[in-house]
PDB file of C-alpha atoms in Angstrom:
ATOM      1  CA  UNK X  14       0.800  -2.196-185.266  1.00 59.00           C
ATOM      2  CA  UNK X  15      -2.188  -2.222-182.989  1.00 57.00           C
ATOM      3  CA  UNK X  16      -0.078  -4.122-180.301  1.00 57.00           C
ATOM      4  CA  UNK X  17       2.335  -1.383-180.468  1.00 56.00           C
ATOM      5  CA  UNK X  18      -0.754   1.239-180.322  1.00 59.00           C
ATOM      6  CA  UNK X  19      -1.799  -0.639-177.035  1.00 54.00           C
ATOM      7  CA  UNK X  20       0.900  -1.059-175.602  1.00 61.00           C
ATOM      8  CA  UNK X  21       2.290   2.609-175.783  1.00 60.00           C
ATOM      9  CA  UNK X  22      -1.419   3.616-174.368  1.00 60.00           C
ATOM     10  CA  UNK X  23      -0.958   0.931-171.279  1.00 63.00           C
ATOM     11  CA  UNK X  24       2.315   2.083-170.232  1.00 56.00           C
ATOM     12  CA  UNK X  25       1.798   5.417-169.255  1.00 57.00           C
ATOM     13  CA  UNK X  26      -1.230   4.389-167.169  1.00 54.00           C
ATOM     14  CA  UNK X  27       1.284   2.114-165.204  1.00 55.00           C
ATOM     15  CA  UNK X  28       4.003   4.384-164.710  1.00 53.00           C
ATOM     16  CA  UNK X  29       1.631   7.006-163.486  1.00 52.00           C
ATOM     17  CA  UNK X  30      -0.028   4.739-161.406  1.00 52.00           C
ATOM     18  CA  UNK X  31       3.166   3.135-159.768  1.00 50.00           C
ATOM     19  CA  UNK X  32       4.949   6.989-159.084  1.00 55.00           C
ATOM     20  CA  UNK X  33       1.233   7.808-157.050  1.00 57.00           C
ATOM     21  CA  UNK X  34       1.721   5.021-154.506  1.00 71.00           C
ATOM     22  CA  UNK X  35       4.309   6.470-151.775  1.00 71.00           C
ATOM     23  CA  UNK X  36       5.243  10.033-150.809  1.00 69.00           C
ATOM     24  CA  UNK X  37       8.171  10.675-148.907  1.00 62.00           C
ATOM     25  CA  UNK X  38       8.243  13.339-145.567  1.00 67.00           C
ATOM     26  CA  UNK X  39      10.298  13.958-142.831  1.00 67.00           C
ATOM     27  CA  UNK X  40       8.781  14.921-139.217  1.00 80.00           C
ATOM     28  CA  UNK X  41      10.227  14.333-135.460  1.00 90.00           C
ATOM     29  CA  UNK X  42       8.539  14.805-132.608  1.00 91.00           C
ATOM     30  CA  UNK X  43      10.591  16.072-129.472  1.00 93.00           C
ATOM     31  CA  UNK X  44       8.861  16.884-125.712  1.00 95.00           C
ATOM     32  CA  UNK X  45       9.356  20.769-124.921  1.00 95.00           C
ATOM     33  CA  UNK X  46       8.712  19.937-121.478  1.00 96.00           C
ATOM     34  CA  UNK X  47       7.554  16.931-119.949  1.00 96.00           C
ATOM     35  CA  UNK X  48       4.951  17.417-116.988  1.00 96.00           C
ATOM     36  CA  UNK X  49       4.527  14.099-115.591  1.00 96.00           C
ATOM     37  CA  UNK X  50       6.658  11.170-117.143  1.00 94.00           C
ATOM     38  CA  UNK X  51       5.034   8.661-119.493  1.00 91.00           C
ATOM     39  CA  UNK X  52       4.723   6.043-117.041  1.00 92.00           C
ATOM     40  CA  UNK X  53       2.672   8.083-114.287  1.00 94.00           C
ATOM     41  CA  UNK X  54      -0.425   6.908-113.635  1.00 94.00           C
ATOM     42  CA  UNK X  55      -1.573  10.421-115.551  1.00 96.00           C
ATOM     43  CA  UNK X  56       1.003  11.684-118.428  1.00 96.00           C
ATOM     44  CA  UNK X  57       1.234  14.954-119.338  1.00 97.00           C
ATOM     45  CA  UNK X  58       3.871  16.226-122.389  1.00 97.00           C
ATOM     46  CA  UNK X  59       4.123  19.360-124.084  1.00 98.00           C
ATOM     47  CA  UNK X  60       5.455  18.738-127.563  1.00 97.00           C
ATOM     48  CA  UNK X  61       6.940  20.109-130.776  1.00 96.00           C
ATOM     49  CA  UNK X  62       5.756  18.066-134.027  1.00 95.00           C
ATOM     50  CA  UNK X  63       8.309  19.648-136.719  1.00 93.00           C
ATOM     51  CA  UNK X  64       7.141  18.373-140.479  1.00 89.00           C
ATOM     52  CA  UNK X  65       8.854  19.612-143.933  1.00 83.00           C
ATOM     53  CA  UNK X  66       5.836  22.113-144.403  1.00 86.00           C
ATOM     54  CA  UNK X  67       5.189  23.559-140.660  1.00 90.00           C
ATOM     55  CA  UNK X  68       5.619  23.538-136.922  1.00 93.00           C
ATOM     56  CA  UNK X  69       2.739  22.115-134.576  1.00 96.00           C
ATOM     57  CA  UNK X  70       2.556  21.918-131.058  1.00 98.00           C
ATOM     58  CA  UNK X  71       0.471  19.548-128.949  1.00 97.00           C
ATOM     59  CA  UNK X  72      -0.381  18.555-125.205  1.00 98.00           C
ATOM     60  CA  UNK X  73      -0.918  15.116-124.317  1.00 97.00           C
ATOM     61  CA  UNK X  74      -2.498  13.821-121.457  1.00 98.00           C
ATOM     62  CA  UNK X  75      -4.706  11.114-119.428  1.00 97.00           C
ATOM     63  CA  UNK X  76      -8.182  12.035-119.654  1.00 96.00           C
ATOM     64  CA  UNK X  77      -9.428  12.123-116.605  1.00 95.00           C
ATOM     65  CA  UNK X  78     -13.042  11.243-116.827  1.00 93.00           C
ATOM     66  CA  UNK X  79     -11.397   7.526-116.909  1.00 93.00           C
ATOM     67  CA  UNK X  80     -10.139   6.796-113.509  1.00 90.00           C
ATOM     68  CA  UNK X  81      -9.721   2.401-114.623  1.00 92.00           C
ATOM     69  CA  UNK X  82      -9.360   3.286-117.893  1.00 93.00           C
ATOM     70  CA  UNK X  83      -6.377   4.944-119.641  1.00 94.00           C
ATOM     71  CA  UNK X  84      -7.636   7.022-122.486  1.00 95.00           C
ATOM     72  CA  UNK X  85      -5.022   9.314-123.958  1.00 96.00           C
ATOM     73  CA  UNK X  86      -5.971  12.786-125.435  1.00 96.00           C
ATOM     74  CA  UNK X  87      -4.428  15.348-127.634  1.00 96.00           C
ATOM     75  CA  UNK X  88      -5.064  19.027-127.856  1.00 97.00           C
ATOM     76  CA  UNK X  89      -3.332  20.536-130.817  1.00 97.00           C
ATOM     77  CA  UNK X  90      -1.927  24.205-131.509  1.00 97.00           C
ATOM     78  CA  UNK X  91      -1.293  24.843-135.633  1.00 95.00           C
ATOM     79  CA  UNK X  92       1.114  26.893-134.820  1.00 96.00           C
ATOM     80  CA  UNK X  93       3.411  28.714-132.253  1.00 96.00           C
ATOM     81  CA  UNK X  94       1.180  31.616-132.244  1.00 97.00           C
ATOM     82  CA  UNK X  95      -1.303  29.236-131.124  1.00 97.00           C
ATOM     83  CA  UNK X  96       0.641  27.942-128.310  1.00 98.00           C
ATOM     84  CA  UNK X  97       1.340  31.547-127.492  1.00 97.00           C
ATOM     85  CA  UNK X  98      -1.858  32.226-126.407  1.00 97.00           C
ATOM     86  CA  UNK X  99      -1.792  29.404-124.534  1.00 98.00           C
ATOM     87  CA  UNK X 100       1.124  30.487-122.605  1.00 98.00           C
ATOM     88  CA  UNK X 101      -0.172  33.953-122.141  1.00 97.00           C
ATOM     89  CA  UNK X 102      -3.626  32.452-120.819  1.00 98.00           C
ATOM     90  CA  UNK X 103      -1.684  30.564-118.250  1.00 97.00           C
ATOM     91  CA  UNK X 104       0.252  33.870-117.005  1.00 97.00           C
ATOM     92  CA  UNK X 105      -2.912  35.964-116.834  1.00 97.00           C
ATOM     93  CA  UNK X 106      -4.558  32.749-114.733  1.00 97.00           C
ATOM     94  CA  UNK X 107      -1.596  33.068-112.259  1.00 94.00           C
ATOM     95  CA  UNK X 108      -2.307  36.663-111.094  1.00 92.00           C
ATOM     96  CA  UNK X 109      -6.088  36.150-111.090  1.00 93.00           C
ATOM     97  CA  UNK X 110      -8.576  34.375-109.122  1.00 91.00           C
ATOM     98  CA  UNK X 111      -9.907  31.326-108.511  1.00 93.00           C
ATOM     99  CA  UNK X 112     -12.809  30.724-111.152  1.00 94.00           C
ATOM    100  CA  UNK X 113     -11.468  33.150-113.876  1.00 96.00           C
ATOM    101  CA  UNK X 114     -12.069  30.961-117.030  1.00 97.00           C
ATOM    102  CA  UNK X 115      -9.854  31.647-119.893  1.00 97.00           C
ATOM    103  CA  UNK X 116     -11.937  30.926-123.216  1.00 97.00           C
ATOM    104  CA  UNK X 117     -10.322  29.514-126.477  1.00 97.00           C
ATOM    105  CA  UNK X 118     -12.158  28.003-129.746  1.00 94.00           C
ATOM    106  CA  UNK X 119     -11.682  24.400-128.975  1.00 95.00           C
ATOM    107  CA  UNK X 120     -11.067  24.164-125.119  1.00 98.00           C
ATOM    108  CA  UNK X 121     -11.015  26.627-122.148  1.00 98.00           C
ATOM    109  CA  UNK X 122      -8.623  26.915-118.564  1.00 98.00           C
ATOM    110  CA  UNK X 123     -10.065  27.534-115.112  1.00 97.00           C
ATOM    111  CA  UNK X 124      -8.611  28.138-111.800  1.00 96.00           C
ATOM    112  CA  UNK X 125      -9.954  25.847-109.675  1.00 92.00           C
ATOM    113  CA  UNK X 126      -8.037  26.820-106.553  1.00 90.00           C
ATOM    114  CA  UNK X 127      -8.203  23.829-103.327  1.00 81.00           C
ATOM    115  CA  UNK X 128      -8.118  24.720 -99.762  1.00 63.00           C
ATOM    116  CA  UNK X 129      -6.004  22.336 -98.213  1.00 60.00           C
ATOM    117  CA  UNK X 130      -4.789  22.597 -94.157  1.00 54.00           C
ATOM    118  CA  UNK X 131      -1.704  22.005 -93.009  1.00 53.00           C
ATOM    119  CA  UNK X 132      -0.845  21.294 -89.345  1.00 58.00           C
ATOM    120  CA  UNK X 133       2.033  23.537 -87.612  1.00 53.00           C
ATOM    121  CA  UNK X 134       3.605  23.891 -83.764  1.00 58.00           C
ATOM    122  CA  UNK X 135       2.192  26.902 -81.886  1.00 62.00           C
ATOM    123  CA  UNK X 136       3.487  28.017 -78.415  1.00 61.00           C
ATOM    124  CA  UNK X 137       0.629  27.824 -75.883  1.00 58.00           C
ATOM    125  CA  UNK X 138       2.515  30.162 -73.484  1.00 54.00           C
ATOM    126  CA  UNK X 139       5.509  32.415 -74.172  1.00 53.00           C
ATOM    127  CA  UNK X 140       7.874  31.787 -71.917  1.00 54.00           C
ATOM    128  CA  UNK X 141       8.986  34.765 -69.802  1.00 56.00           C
ATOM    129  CA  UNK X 142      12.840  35.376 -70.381  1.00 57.00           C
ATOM    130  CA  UNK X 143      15.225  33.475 -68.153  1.00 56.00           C
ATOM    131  CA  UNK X 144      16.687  35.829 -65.729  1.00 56.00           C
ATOM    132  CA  UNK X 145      20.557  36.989 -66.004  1.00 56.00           C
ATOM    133  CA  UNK X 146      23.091  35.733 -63.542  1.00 56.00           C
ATOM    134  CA  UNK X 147      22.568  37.964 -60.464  1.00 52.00           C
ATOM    135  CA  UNK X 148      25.917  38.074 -57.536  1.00 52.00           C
ATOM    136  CA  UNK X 149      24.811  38.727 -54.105  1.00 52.00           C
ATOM    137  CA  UNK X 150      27.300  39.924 -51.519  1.00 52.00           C
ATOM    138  CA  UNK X 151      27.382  39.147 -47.381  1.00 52.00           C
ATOM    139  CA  UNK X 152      28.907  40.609 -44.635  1.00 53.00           C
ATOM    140  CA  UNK X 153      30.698  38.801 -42.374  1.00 51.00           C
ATOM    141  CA  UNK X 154      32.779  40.273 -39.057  1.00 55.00           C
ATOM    142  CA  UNK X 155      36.117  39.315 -37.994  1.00 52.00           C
ATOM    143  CA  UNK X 156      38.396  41.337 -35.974  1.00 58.00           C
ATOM    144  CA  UNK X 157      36.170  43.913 -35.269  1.00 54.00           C
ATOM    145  CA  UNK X 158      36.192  44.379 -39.152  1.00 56.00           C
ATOM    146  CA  UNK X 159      33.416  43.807 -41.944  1.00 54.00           C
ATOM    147  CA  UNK X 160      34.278  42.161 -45.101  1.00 55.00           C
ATOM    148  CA  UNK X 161      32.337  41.518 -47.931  1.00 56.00           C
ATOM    149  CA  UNK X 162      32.451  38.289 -49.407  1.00 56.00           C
ATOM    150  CA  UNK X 163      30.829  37.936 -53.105  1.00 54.00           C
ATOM    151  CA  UNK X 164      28.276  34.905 -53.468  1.00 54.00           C
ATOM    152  CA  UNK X 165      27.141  33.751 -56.717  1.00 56.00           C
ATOM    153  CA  UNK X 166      23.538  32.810 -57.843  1.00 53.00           C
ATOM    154  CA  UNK X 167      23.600  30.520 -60.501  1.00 57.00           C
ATOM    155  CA  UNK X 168      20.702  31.186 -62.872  1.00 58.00           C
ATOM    156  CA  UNK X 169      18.075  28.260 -63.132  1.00 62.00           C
ATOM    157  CA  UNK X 170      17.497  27.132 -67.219  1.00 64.00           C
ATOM    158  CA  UNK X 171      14.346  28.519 -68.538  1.00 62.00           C
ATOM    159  CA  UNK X 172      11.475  25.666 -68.295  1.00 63.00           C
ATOM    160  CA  UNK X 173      10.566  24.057 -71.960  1.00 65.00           C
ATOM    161  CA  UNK X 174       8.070  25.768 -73.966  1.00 62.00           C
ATOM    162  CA  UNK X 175       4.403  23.872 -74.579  1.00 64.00           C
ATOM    163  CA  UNK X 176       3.161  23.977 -78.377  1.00 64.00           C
ATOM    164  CA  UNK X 177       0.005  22.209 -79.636  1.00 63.00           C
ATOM    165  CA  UNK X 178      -0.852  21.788 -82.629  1.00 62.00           C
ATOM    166  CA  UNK X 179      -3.151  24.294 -85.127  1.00 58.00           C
ATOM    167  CA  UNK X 180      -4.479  24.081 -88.001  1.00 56.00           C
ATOM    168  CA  UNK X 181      -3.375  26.654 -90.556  1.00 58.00           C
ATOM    169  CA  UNK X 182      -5.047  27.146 -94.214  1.00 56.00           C
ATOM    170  CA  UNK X 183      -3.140  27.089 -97.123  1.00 56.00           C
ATOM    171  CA  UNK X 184      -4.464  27.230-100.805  1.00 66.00           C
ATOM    172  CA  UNK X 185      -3.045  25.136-104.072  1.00 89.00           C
ATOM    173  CA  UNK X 186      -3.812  26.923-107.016  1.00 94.00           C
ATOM    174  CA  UNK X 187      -5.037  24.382-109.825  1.00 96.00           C
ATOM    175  CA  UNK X 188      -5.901  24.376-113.405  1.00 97.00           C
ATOM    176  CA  UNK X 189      -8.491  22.675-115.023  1.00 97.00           C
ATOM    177  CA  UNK X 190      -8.386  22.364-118.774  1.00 98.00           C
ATOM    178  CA  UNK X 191     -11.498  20.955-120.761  1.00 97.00           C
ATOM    179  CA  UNK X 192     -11.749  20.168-124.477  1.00 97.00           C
ATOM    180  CA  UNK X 193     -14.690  20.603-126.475  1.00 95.00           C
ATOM    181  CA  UNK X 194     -14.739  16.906-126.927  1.00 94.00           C
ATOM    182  CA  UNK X 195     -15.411  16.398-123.586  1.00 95.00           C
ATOM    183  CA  UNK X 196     -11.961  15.226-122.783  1.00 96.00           C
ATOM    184  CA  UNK X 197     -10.302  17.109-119.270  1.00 97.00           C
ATOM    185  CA  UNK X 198      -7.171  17.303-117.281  1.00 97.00           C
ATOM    186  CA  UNK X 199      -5.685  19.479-114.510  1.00 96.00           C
ATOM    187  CA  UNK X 200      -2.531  20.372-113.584  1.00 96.00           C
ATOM    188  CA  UNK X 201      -1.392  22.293-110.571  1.00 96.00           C
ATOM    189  CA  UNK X 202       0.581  26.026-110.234  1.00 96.00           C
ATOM    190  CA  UNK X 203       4.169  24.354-110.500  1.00 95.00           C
ATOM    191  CA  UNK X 204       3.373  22.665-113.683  1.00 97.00           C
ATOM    192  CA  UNK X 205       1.677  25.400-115.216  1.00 97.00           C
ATOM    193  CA  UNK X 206       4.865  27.814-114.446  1.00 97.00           C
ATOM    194  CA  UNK X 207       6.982  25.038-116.535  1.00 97.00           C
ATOM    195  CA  UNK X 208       4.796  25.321-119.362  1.00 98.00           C
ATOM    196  CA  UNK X 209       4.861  28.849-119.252  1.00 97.00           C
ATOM    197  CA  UNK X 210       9.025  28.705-119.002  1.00 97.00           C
ATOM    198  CA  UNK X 211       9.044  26.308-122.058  1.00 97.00           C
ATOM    199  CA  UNK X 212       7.098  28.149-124.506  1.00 97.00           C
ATOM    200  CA  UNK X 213       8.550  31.684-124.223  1.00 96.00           C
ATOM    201  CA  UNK X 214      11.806  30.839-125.218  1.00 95.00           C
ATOM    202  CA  UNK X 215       9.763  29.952-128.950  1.00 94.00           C
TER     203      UNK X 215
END
């Protein structure tokens, strides 16, 4: 009798004990749009974490305090609202100026726009416009009579035209985005404009 006591007091504790030691979920991962491929020397993926109770979003990149080092970051959005205001952040940026800051509880954007110069072909000298075909007519007697006989000029090609090289500005515009853990990356106007294409769509 007490064996059959213990016994029916030792099972339950089992059972219980064995049904606690696994839980079953479902999530996938998929890239919304993928900024610089995984084997660049500095990856950057926008992605969609989908999981049986919710939606996340995340952006993963190099950090790029690291330049021998490859340390890979993660800065995470709950929720597609949260990667909303991301998205809007990055429009308003576009319009704005260089140094506008956009501020966000765990990480901030700012333009940092570079001055680059690029070299182009200038004429030194216009060239004046090459003259039109001009016919010339002479006189000659014979008889006692004049006749006119036409003589063409033939126009000479206009002479080549000198350039020389100039230097002529032209600005990138450039993000920089930095985590409250320290962690930062950048990414330039062409990526930014993909990120901005990918999320609206949500």
């Amino acid at each position: 009798m007490k064996k059959l006591i213990l016994i029916a007091l030792i099972v339950p504790f089992f059972t219980k004990k064995s049904e606690a030691q696994f839980t079953l979920s479902n999530s996938s991962t998929v890239s919304l749009v993928e900024l610089r491929s995984a084997s660049d020397a500095w990856p950057l993926d926008l992605q969609r974490i989908i999981k049986q109770t919710d939606t996340s979003y995340a952006l993963n990149f190099r950090d790029q305090q690291y330049a021998n080092t490859v340390v890979m970051s993660t800065l995470k959005f709950k929720d597609k609202a949260q990667v909303k205001y991301f998205q809007q952040a990055l429009s308003s940026l576009t319009s704005l100026g260089t140094g506008t800051t956009a501020n966000f509880k765990g990480f901030s954007i700012k333009r940092a726009d570079k001055m680059n110069f690029a070299e182009a072909d200038q004429p030194v000298v216009a060239p004046d416009p090459a003259p039109a075909p001009v016919t010339k007519t002479t006189t000659a007697r014979s008889g006692g009579k004049t006749a006119k006989k036409p003589a063409t000029v033939v126009a000479q090609p206009a002479p080549p035209v000198a350039t020389k090289k100039v230097s002529k500005k032209v600005d990138e515009v450039w993000y920089l985005l930095t985590c409250e853990d320290g962690t930062v990356t950048n990414f330039q106007q062409s990526e930014a404009d993909r990120m901005i294409a990918a999320i609206l769509p949500l």
